[in-house]
Coordinates of C-alpha atoms and ligand atoms in Angstrom, one line a residue:
M1 CA 0.0 0.0 0.0
A2 CA 1.3 3.5 -0.9
A3 CA 2.4 5.6 2.1
N4 CA 0.2 8.6 3.0
P5 CA 1.3 11.7 1.2
P6 CA 3.0 14.3 3.4
L7 CA 2.0 17.8 4.4
I8 CA 4.6 19.8 2.4
I9 CA 6.0 23.1 3.6
V10 CA 7.8 25.0 0.9
G11 CA 10.6 27.2 2.2
G12 CA 12.8 26.2 5.2
G13 CA 13.2 29.8 6.5
L14 CA 12.0 31.1 9.8
A15 CA 8.3 30.4 9.5
G16 CA 8.6 27.1 7.6
C17 CA 11.1 25.7 10.1
L18 CA 9.2 26.7 13.2
A19 CA 6.0 25.3 11.8
A20 CA 7.7 22.0 10.9
L21 CA 9.3 21.8 14.4
C22 CA 6.0 22.3 16.1
L23 CA 4.2 19.8 13.9
A24 CA 6.9 17.2 14.3
Q25 CA 6.7 17.6 18.1
R26 CA 2.9 17.8 18.5
R27 CA 1.5 16.0 15.5
P28 CA 3.9 13.1 14.8
D29 CA 0.9 11.4 13.1
I30 CA 1.1 13.8 10.2
P31 CA 3.9 12.9 7.7
L32 CA 5.8 16.0 6.9
L33 CA 8.2 17.2 4.1
L34 CA 10.1 20.5 4.4
L35 CA 11.6 21.6 1.1
E36 CA 14.3 24.3 1.1
S37 CA 16.0 25.6 -2.0
G38 CA 19.2 26.7 -0.2
T39 CA 22.0 24.7 1.2
S40 CA 20.9 25.2 4.9
F41 CA 17.7 26.0 6.7
G42 CA 17.2 29.6 7.9
G43 CA 19.6 31.5 5.6
N44 CA 22.1 33.9 7.1
H45 CA 20.2 35.7 9.9
T46 CA 20.1 36.6 13.5
W47 CA 16.5 36.8 14.8
S48 CA 16.0 38.9 17.9
F49 CA 12.9 39.1 20.1
F50 CA 11.8 39.9 23.6
D51 CA 10.9 37.3 26.3
S52 CA 7.4 38.6 26.0
D53 CA 7.2 37.7 22.3
V54 CA 7.4 34.0 23.2
P55 CA 4.0 32.3 24.0
P56 CA 4.3 29.9 26.9
A57 CA 3.6 26.9 24.6
A58 CA 6.8 27.7 22.6
R59 CA 9.2 28.2 25.5
D60 CA 10.7 24.7 25.1
L61 CA 11.2 25.2 21.4
I62 CA 13.0 28.5 22.0
A63 CA 15.2 27.0 24.7
A64 CA 16.3 24.3 22.3
L65 CA 17.5 27.1 19.9
N66 CA 19.9 28.2 22.7
P67 CA 19.4 32.0 22.3
V68 CA 21.8 34.6 23.6
R69 CA 19.7 36.3 26.3
W70 CA 20.3 39.6 27.9
P71 CA 18.1 40.5 31.0
R72 CA 17.8 44.1 30.0
H73 CA 18.4 46.5 27.1
R74 CA 18.9 50.2 26.4
V75 CA 17.6 52.8 24.0
R76 CA 19.0 56.3 23.5
F77 CA 17.5 59.4 21.8
P78 CA 18.6 63.1 21.7
G79 CA 16.2 63.8 24.5
R80 CA 15.9 60.5 26.4
E81 CA 18.1 57.6 27.5
R82 CA 16.6 54.6 29.2
E83 CA 17.6 51.1 30.4
L84 CA 14.7 48.7 30.4
A85 CA 14.4 45.6 32.5
M86 CA 12.9 43.7 29.5
A87 CA 14.9 40.7 28.5
Y88 CA 16.1 40.6 24.8
N89 CA 17.2 37.5 23.0
S90 CA 18.9 36.6 19.7
V91 CA 19.0 33.3 17.8
D92 CA 21.3 32.5 15.0
S93 CA 20.0 30.8 11.9
S94 CA 22.7 28.1 12.2
A95 CA 20.9 27.0 15.5
L96 CA 17.6 26.7 13.6
N97 CA 19.4 24.7 10.9
A98 CA 20.9 22.3 13.4
L99 CA 17.6 21.9 15.3
V100 CA 15.6 21.1 12.2
K101 CA 18.1 18.4 11.2
A102 CA 18.1 17.0 14.7
Q103 CA 14.4 16.9 15.4
L104 CA 12.6 16.2 12.1
P105 CA 12.3 12.6 11.3
E106 CA 14.6 11.2 8.7
G107 CA 13.2 11.7 5.2
S108 CA 11.0 14.6 6.2
W109 CA 13.3 17.4 5.0
R110 CA 15.3 18.2 1.8
L111 CA 17.8 20.9 1.1
N112 CA 18.7 22.1 -2.5
A113 CA 15.1 21.4 -3.3
A114 CA 13.8 24.4 -5.2
V115 CA 10.0 24.2 -5.8
H116 CA 8.9 25.5 -9.2
A117 CA 5.1 25.1 -8.9
L118 CA 2.7 24.8 -5.9
E119 CA -0.8 23.2 -6.0
P120 CA -3.1 22.5 -3.1
D121 CA -2.1 18.8 -3.1
A122 CA 1.2 18.6 -5.0
V123 CA 4.4 20.4 -5.7
V124 CA 6.7 20.3 -8.7
L125 CA 10.5 20.8 -8.2
L126 CA 12.6 22.8 -10.6
G127 CA 14.0 19.6 -12.1
G128 CA 10.5 18.4 -12.9
E129 CA 10.0 15.9 -10.0
R130 CA 6.3 16.0 -8.8
I131 CA 5.5 15.1 -5.2
A132 CA 1.9 14.4 -4.1
A133 CA 0.9 16.1 -0.8
L134 CA -1.8 15.9 1.8
G135 CA -1.7 19.7 1.8
V136 CA 0.8 22.4 0.8
I137 CA 2.0 25.5 2.7
D138 CA 3.8 28.3 0.9
A139 CA 6.5 29.7 3.3
R140 CA 8.9 31.0 0.6
G141 CA 9.4 34.4 2.2
P142 CA 8.7 37.7 0.5
D143 CA 8.2 37.7 -3.3
G144 CA 9.5 41.1 -4.3
P145 CA 7.0 44.0 -3.9
M146 CA 3.9 42.8 -2.0
P147 CA 0.9 43.4 -4.3
G148 CA -1.8 45.7 -3.0
L149 CA 0.1 46.9 0.1
E150 CA 1.3 50.5 0.8
L151 CA 4.6 50.1 2.4
G152 CA 7.5 52.0 4.0
W153 CA 10.7 50.2 4.7
Q154 CA 13.1 49.3 7.5
K155 CA 16.4 48.7 5.9
F156 CA 19.8 47.9 7.5
V157 CA 23.3 46.6 7.1
G158 CA 24.9 44.8 10.1
I159 CA 28.5 43.7 10.6
E160 CA 29.6 41.3 13.3
F161 CA 33.1 42.2 14.6
A162 CA 35.5 40.1 16.7
A163 CA 35.9 42.9 19.2
A164 CA 35.6 43.6 22.9
A165 CA 32.1 44.7 23.8
P166 CA 31.9 47.9 25.8
E167 CA 28.8 46.6 27.6
P168 CA 28.7 42.8 27.2
D169 CA 25.5 42.4 29.3
C170 CA 23.3 45.1 27.7
P171 CA 22.4 45.4 24.1
M172 CA 21.6 48.9 22.6
V173 CA 18.4 48.3 20.7
M174 CA 18.0 51.8 19.4
D175 CA 20.5 54.6 19.5
A176 CA 19.1 57.5 17.5
T177 CA 21.7 60.0 18.6
V178 CA 23.3 59.7 15.1
P179 CA 22.8 62.1 12.2
Q180 CA 19.3 61.5 10.8
I181 CA 19.6 60.7 7.2
D182 CA 17.2 58.8 4.9
G183 CA 14.3 58.8 7.4
Y184 CA 14.5 57.6 11.0
R185 CA 18.0 56.3 11.6
F186 CA 19.4 54.4 14.6
V187 CA 22.3 52.2 15.5
Y188 CA 21.7 48.7 17.0
V189 CA 24.5 47.0 19.0
L190 CA 24.2 43.4 20.1
P191 CA 27.1 42.0 22.2
F192 CA 26.7 38.3 21.5
T193 CA 29.7 37.5 23.7
A194 CA 32.3 39.7 25.4
E195 CA 34.4 39.3 22.2
R196 CA 31.8 39.3 19.4
V197 CA 29.5 42.3 18.6
L198 CA 27.0 43.0 15.9
V199 CA 26.6 46.6 14.9
E200 CA 23.7 47.6 12.6
D201 CA 22.9 50.9 10.9
T202 CA 19.1 51.0 10.4
Y203 CA 16.8 53.4 8.5
Y204 CA 13.0 53.8 8.4
S205 CA 12.8 55.0 4.9
D206 CA 10.3 55.8 2.1
D207 CA 12.6 54.1 -0.3
P208 CA 13.6 50.4 -0.3
A209 CA 16.9 51.0 -2.2
L210 CA 19.8 50.1 0.0
D211 CA 23.4 50.9 -1.0
V212 CA 25.1 48.1 0.9
A213 CA 28.7 49.3 0.4
V214 CA 27.9 52.8 1.6
V215 CA 26.0 51.7 4.6
A216 CA 28.6 49.1 5.5
D217 CA 31.2 51.8 5.6
R218 CA 29.0 53.8 7.9
V219 CA 28.7 50.7 10.2
R220 CA 32.6 50.5 10.3
E221 CA 32.7 54.2 11.2
L222 CA 30.1 53.7 14.0
A223 CA 32.0 50.7 15.3
R224 CA 35.2 52.6 15.4
E225 CA 33.5 55.5 17.3
R226 CA 32.4 53.0 19.9
G227 CA 35.9 51.5 20.2
L228 CA 35.0 48.3 18.5
I229 CA 38.1 47.5 16.6
G230 CA 38.6 43.9 15.3
P231 CA 38.2 41.6 12.3
E232 CA 34.8 41.4 10.5
L233 CA 33.2 38.0 10.9
R234 CA 29.9 38.3 9.1
Q235 CA 27.6 40.8 7.3
E236 CA 23.8 40.8 7.1
T237 CA 21.4 43.1 5.2
G238 CA 17.7 43.5 5.3
V239 CA 14.9 45.5 3.7
L240 CA 11.8 44.8 5.7
P241 CA 8.3 46.0 4.9
I242 CA 6.5 48.5 7.2
L243 CA 2.8 48.4 6.6
I244 CA 1.1 51.8 6.0
G245 CA -2.2 50.7 4.3
G246 CA -3.5 48.9 1.3
D247 CA -6.0 46.3 0.2
P248 CA -5.6 42.9 2.0
A249 CA -7.8 41.1 -0.6
Q250 CA -5.4 42.2 -3.4
F251 CA -2.4 41.0 -1.4
W252 CA -4.1 37.6 -0.6
P253 CA -7.3 37.0 -2.7
D254 CA -9.8 34.9 -0.8
N255 CA -10.0 32.3 -3.6
D256 CA -6.3 31.6 -3.4
P257 CA -6.1 27.8 -3.0
I258 CA -2.6 27.7 -1.4
A259 CA -2.0 28.1 2.3
R260 CA 0.7 30.6 3.4
L261 CA 2.9 31.3 6.4
G262 CA 5.6 33.8 7.2
L263 CA 6.2 37.0 5.1
R264 CA 4.6 35.3 2.1
G265 CA 1.3 35.5 4.0
G266 CA 1.9 39.1 5.3
F267 CA 2.6 37.8 8.8
F268 CA 4.9 40.6 10.1
H269 CA 4.6 43.3 12.7
A270 CA 3.4 46.4 10.8
T271 CA 5.7 48.8 12.6
T272 CA 8.9 46.8 13.0
G273 CA 8.7 44.5 10.0
Y274 CA 9.7 41.7 12.4
S275 CA 8.0 38.3 12.2
F276 CA 9.6 36.0 14.8
N277 CA 6.8 36.3 17.3
L278 CA 4.1 35.8 14.7
A279 CA 5.9 32.9 13.1
L280 CA 6.1 31.2 16.5
R281 CA 2.5 31.9 17.5
L282 CA 1.2 30.6 14.1
A283 CA 3.4 27.5 14.3
V284 CA 2.0 26.6 17.7
S285 CA -1.6 27.3 16.6
L286 CA -1.2 25.2 13.4
A287 CA 0.1 22.2 15.4
E288 CA -2.7 22.6 17.9
R289 CA -5.6 22.9 15.5
N290 CA -8.0 19.9 15.4
E291 CA -9.3 20.4 11.8
A292 CA -8.1 18.6 8.6
F293 CA -4.7 19.3 7.2
D294 CA -5.6 19.0 3.5
G295 CA -4.7 21.8 1.1
K296 CA -8.1 23.4 1.0
A297 CA -8.6 23.5 4.8
L298 CA -5.1 24.9 5.4
A299 CA -5.6 27.6 2.8
A300 CA -8.9 28.7 4.5
W301 CA -7.3 28.5 8.0
T302 CA -4.1 30.5 7.1
R303 CA -6.1 33.1 5.2
G304 CA -8.4 33.5 8.2
Q305 CA -5.4 34.0 10.4
F306 CA -4.2 36.7 7.9
V307 CA -7.5 38.5 8.0
R308 CA -7.4 38.6 11.8
H309 CA -3.8 39.8 11.7
W310 CA -4.7 42.5 9.3
Q311 CA -7.4 43.7 11.7
D312 CA -5.0 43.5 14.7
M313 CA -2.5 45.7 12.8
R314 CA -5.0 48.5 12.2
F315 CA -3.7 50.6 15.1
F316 CA -0.1 50.0 13.9
R317 CA -0.9 51.2 10.4
V318 CA -2.2 54.4 11.9
L319 CA 1.0 54.9 13.8
N320 CA 3.0 54.2 10.7
R321 CA 1.0 56.8 8.8
M322 CA 2.1 59.3 11.5
L323 CA 5.7 58.1 11.3
F324 CA 5.9 58.3 7.5
G325 CA 3.3 60.9 6.7
A326 CA 3.1 63.4 9.5
A327 CA 6.7 63.9 10.5
E328 CA 9.5 65.4 8.4
A329 CA 12.0 62.6 7.7
D330 CA 14.7 64.0 10.0
Q331 CA 12.1 64.4 12.9
R332 CA 10.7 60.9 12.7
Y333 CA 12.9 59.9 15.7
R334 CA 10.7 62.0 17.9
I335 CA 7.9 59.5 17.6
F336 CA 10.0 56.7 19.1
E337 CA 11.5 59.1 21.6
H338 CA 8.0 60.0 22.8
F339 CA 6.9 56.3 22.8
Y340 CA 9.8 55.3 25.0
R341 CA 8.4 57.4 27.9
L342 CA 5.9 54.5 28.5
A343 CA 6.0 51.6 30.9
P344 CA 7.9 48.4 30.1
G345 CA 4.7 46.3 30.1
L346 CA 3.1 48.4 27.5
I347 CA 6.3 48.5 25.4
A348 CA 6.4 44.7 25.6
R349 CA 2.7 44.4 24.4
F350 CA 3.4 46.9 21.6
Y351 CA 6.3 44.8 20.2
A352 CA 4.3 41.6 20.7
G353 CA 1.5 43.1 18.6
T354 CA -1.0 42.7 21.4
P355 CA -1.6 46.2 22.9
K356 CA -4.7 46.6 25.2
G357 CA -7.2 49.4 24.5
T358 CA -5.7 51.4 27.3
D359 CA -2.2 51.0 25.8
R360 CA -3.5 52.5 22.6
M361 CA -4.8 55.5 24.4
R362 CA -1.6 56.0 26.3
I363 CA 0.5 55.7 23.2
L364 CA -1.6 58.4 21.5
S365 CA -1.9 60.6 24.6
G366 CA 0.2 63.7 25.4
R367 CA 1.4 66.4 23.0
P368 CA 2.0 64.7 19.7
P369 CA 5.7 64.8 18.7
V370 CA 4.7 65.8 15.2
P371 CA 2.7 68.8 13.8
I372 CA -0.9 68.5 15.2
G373 CA -2.7 69.0 11.9
A374 CA -0.7 66.3 10.2
A375 CA -1.2 63.9 13.2
I376 CA -4.9 64.3 13.0
K377 CA -4.9 63.7 9.3
A378 CA -2.9 60.5 9.8
L379 CA -5.3 59.4 12.5
L380 CA -8.4 60.0 10.4
R381 CA -7.2 58.3 7.2
R382 CA -8.6 54.8 6.8
Ligands
FAD1 C1 19.0 40.1 8.0 C2 17.6 40.0 8.6 C3 17.5 40.1 10.0 C4 16.2 40.1 10.5 N1 16.1 40.2 11.9 C5 14.9 40.0 12.4 C6 14.8 39.9 13.8 O1 15.8 40.2 14.5 N2 13.6 39.7 14.4 C7 12.5 39.4 13.6 O2 11.5 39.1 14.2 N3 12.6 39.5 12.3 C8 13.8 39.8 11.7 N4 13.8 39.8 10.3 C9 12.6 39.8 9.6 C10 11.9 38.5 9.4 O3 11.7 37.9 10.6 C11 12.8 37.6 8.6 O4 12.9 38.1 7.3 C12 12.2 36.1 8.5 O5 13.3 35.3 8.1 C13 11.0 35.9 7.6 O6 10.6 34.6 7.7 P1 10.0 33.8 6.5 O7 10.0 32.4 6.9 O8 8.8 34.4 6.0 O9 11.0 34.0 5.3 P2 12.5 33.4 5.2 O10 13.1 33.2 6.5 O11 13.2 34.3 4.2 O12 12.3 32.0 4.5 C14 11.9 31.7 3.2 C15 12.7 30.5 2.8 O13 12.1 30.0 1.6 C16 13.1 29.5 0.7 N5 12.7 29.5 -0.6 C17 12.4 30.6 -1.4 N6 11.9 30.2 -2.6 C18 11.9 28.8 -2.6 C19 11.5 27.8 -3.5 N7 11.0 28.1 -4.7 N8 11.6 26.5 -3.1 C20 12.1 26.2 -1.9 N9 12.4 27.1 -1.0 C21 12.3 28.4 -1.3 C22 14.3 30.5 1.0 O14 15.5 30.0 0.6 C23 14.2 30.8 2.5 O15 15.0 29.9 3.2 C24 15.1 39.9 9.7 C25 15.2 39.9 8.3 C26 16.5 39.9 7.8 C27 16.6 39.9 6.3

C-alpha cells in the first residue's frame, strides 16, 4: 500500500522551520516534508525578540534554539536615554538549521530542493519531480513587492566584529543620537559575547533602495567610534516591509487555494517588519488545531489568520502613517523618543503586537511629537 502523502512546507526559512518543528513535536501522526531551495535552513540571519514575544507553549522550542539572552536592554535618543528591564534574545540561523536536522524525522526534509510550482495537493520541483501532498503550505518568504500593500521600509546593514564589547551584558536596541539621514536612523548593537559584537545601521525610509557598500562603511565608522576594533566576521542586510495601508484582498485573494505562512502571508509586525513572534504563534496554533490538514482546509485557515492579523494591525498602520506621513524625515525619531516614555509592560505588548485598549490610548496621549494637523490627518485616514 502507498504511504500517506506528506504535508509539504515549501521554504525552510524562519516560518517554515518553526511550523515544521511544532508539527513534528505535537502531531507526529502527520507525515511532513520540508523543502528548502538553499544549502541550509534559515539562511544567514540573526533573529531577535523579547521574552514577552514567546508564547508559553513555545518556550521549550525556543530554549532548544539556545538563544543569547540579555536580561535588559537600552535605548537612546537626543532627549531621552533609558535602560529597560525587558529581556532581549537573539537566535542564530545556524541553530535553527541544526535543530531542524536533529528533530525532524529522517526523510522529512530536503535541502537544495527548489520548488517550481505549488498546487493545493502537490508540488513540482525545478528539475521536474512531482510530489503528491496531503496539503501544501507556501512559506517561501517575500516575493518582491507585496501586491496591494502600501509600504514604508526598515532597511539595514549589520556587521559582526570580533571585538571587545563595551557593555557585554546590555544590548543597545535603538541609538538615535546619530545624524538622521534617509528617514528615522538608529544604531543597534548586540554584544553576542564579550568578544563578538553585531553593529547595525538602520533606516526607516520611504525608499527600499539600500546601498550596501555605503551603509557598510557607515557601520565600520560607527563601530570605530564605539571603540569596536577587530576583524569582521559576518555581514547581514535586510529591507523589511513596514505596513502603511492597502487592500488585503489584493495581497491575498480569498479564492487563493494555497496556504501561506511567514512573510509570504503578510505575517509581520506592521511597525517593525519583524516576524519572529508571529511565526512562533502561528506554528503553535497550526500544530494545535483539530481540523483537517488537506490543502483546502489549510488555505482557508491560514487566510483566516491573515484577515485577523490585518485587523489586529490597524492601530499600527495608523502609527505608521504618522511616522511616514506626519513627521519630516529628520524628525521621525521624535515619535519613538516619545513612545519610550511609556511603561515596560506596555512597550512589551506593543512589540508583541498585542496592545490593550488602554495601551493604545496611552500611546496616543500627550502632546504629539509631530505637527498636530498632520497627526490628526494620519489618525483619520482609513
Ligand atoms: C538580515 C535580517 C535580519 C532580521 N532580523 C529579524 C529579527 O531580529 N527579528 C525578527 O522578528 N525579524 C527579523 N527579520 C525579519 C523576518 O523575521 C525575517 O525576514 C524572517 O526570516 C522571515 O521569515 P520567512 O519564513 O517568512 O522567510 P525566510 O526566512 O526568508 O524563509 C523563506 C525560505 O524559503 C526559501 N525559498 C524561497 N523560494 C523557494 C522555492 N522556490 N523553493 C524552496 N524554498 C524556497 C528561501 O531560501 C528561504 O529559506 C530579519 C530579516 C532579515 C533579512
